[in-house]
PDB file of C-alpha atoms in Angstrom:
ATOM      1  CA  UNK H  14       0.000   0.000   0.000  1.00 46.00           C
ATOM      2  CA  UNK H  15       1.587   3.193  -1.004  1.00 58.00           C
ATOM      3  CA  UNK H  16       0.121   6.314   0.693  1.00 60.00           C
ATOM      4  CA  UNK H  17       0.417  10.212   0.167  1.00 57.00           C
ATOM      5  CA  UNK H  18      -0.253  13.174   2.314  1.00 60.00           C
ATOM      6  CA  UNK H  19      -0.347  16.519   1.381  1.00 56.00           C
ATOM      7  CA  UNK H  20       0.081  18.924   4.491  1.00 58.00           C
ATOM      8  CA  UNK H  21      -0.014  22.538   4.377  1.00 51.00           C
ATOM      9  CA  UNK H  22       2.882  24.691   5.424  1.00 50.00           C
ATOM     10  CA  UNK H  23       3.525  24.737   9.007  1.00 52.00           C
ATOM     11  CA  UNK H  24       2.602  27.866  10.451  1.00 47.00           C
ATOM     12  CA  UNK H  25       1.499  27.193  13.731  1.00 49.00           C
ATOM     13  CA  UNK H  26      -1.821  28.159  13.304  1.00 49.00           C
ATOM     14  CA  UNK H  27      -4.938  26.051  11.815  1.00 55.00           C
ATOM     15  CA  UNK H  28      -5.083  25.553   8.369  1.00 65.00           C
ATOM     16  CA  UNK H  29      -8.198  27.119   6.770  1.00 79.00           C
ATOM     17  CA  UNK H  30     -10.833  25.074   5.309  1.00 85.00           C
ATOM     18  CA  UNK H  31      -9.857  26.252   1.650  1.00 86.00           C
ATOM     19  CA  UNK H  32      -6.233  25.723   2.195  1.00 82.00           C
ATOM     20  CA  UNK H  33      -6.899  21.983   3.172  1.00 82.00           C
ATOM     21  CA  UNK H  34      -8.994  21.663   0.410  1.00 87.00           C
ATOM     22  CA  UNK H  35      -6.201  22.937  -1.647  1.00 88.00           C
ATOM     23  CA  UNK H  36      -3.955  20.411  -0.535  1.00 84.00           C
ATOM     24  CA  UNK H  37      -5.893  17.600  -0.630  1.00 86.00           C
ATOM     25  CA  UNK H  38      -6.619  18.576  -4.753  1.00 90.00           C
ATOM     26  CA  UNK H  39      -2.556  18.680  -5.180  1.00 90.00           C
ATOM     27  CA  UNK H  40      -2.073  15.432  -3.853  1.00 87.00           C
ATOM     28  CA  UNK H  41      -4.693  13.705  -5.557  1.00 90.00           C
ATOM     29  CA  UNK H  42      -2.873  15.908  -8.975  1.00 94.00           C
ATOM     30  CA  UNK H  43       0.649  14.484  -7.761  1.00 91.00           C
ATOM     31  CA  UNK H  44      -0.428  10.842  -6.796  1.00 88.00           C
ATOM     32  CA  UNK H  45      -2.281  10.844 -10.565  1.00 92.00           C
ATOM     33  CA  UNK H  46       1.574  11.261 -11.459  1.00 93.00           C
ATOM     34  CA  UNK H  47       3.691   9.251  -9.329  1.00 89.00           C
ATOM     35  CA  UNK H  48       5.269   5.959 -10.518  1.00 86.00           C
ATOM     36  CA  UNK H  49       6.229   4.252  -7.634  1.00 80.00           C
ATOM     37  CA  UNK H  50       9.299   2.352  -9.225  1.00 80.00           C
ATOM     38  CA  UNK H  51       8.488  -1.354  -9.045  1.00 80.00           C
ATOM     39  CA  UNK H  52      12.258  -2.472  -7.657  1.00 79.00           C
ATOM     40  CA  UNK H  53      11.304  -0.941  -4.667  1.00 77.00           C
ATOM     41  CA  UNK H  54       8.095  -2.969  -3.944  1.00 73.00           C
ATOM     42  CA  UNK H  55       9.912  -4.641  -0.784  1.00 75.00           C
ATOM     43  CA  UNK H  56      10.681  -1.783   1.112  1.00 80.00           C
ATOM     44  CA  UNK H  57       9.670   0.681   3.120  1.00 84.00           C
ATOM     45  CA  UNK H  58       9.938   4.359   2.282  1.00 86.00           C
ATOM     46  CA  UNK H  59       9.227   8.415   3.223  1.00 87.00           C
ATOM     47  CA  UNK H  60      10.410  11.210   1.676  1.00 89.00           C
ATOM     48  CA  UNK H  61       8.923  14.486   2.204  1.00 89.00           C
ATOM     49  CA  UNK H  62       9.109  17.366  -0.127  1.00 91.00           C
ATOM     50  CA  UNK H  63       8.284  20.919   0.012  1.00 90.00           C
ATOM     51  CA  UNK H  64       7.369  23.308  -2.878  1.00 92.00           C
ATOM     52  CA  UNK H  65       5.565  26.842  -3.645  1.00 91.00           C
ATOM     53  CA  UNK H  66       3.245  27.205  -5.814  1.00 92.00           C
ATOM     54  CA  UNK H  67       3.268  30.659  -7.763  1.00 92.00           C
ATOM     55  CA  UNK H  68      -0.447  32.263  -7.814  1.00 92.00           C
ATOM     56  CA  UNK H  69      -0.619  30.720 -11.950  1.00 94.00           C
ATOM     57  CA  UNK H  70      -0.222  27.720 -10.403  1.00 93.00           C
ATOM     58  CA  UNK H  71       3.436  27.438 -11.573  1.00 95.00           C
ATOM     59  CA  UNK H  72       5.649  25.028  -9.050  1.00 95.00           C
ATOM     60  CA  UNK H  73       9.232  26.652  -7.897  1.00 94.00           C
ATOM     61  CA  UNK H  74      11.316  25.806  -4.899  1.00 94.00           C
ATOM     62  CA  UNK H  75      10.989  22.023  -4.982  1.00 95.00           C
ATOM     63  CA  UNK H  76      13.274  20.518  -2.212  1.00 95.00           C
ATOM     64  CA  UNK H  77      13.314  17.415  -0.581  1.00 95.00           C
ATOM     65  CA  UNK H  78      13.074  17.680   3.021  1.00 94.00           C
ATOM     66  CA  UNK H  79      13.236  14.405   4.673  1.00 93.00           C
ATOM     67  CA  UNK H  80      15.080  11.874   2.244  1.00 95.00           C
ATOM     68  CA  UNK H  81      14.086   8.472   1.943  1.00 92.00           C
ATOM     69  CA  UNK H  82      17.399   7.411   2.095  1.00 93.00           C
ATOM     70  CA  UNK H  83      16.845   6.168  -1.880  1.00 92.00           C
ATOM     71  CA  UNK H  84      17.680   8.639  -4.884  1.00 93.00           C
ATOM     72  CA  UNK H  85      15.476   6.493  -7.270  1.00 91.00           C
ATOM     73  CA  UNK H  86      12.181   6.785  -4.698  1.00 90.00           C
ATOM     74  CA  UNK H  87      13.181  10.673  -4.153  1.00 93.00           C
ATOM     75  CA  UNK H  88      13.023  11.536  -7.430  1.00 94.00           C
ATOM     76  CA  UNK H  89      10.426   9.608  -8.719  1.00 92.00           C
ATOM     77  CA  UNK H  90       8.102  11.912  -5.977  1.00 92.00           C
ATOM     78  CA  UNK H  91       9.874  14.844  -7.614  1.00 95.00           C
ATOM     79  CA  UNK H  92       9.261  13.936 -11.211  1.00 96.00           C
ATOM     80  CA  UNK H  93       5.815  13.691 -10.031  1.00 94.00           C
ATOM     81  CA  UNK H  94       5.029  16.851  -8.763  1.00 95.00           C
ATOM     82  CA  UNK H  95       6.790  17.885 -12.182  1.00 96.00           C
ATOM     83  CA  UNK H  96       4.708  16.422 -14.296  1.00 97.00           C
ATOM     84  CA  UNK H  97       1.542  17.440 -12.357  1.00 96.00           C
ATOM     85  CA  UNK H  98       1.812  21.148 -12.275  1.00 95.00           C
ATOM     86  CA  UNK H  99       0.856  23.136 -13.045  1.00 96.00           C
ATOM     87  CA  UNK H 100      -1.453  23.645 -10.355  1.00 95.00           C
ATOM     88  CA  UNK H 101      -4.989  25.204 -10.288  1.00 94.00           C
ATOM     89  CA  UNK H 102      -3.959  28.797  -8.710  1.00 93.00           C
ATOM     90  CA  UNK H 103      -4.001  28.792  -4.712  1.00 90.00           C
ATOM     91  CA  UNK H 104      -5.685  29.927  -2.285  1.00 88.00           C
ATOM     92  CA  UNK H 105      -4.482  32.742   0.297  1.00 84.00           C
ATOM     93  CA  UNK H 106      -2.275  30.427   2.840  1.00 76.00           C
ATOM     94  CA  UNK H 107      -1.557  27.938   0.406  1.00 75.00           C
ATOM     95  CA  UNK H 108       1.303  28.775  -1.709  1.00 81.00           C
ATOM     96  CA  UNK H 109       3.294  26.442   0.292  1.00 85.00           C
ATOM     97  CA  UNK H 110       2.700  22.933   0.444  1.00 83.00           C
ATOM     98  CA  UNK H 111       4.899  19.908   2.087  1.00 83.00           C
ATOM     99  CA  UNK H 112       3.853  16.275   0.996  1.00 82.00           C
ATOM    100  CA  UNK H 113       4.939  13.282   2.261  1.00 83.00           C
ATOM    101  CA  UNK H 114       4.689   9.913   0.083  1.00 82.00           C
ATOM    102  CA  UNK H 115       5.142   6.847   2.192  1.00 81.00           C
ATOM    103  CA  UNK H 116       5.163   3.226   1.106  1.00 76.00           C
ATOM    104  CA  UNK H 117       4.728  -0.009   2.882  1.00 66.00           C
ATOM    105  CA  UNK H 118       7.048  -2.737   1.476  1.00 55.00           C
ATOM    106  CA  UNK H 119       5.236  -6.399   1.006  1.00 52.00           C
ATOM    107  CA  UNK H 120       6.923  -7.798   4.372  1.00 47.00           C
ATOM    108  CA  UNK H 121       5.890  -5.072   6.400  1.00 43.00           C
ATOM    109  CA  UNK H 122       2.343  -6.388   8.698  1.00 43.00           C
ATOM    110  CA  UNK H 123      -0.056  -3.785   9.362  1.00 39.00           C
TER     111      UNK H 123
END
């Protein structure tokens, strides 16, 4: 089971309604995307990466901000978020966005 989470900037206070919104339409965009390379089935990864999205929807600053510890996992979530944008313009809060993709390898219970 691969999952994907798409959390809004961290700014110590609440996220508005619209801004989660927001994020939740990104990472459904970015998981449309993602190719979870297959030679990783039997592991376990997280990266999580943080971008800006410009008010045309345009995607700058990507950087990874918790490594996975695999290049090839890494940048397929970056390729992703490539090849998804750009986004639908955002809403006032949520020009930054931090998403976190997260697999479960096949020996892993739960």
């Amino acid at each position: 089971l691969n999952t994907i989470e798409a959390l809004p900037a961290r700014t110590g206070l609440p996220a508005s309604k619209d801004v989660q919104n927001y994020a939740a339409q990104v990472r459904a965009l970015i998981k449309s995307e993602w190719v979870f390379p297959s030679a990783l089935a039997q592991r376990v990864y997280s990266v999580e990466v943080r971008f800006r999205v410009k008010p045309d929807g345009e995607v700058t600053g990507i950087a990874i901000i918790k490594s996975s510890g695999n290049s090839l996992f890494d940048a397929s979530v970056v390729k992703a978020i490539k090849k998804a944008s750009p986004f639908p313009p955002p809403p006032p809060g949520g020009e930054d966005i931090t998403v976190r993709f997260r697999t479960k390898g096949k020996d892993e219970e739960g």
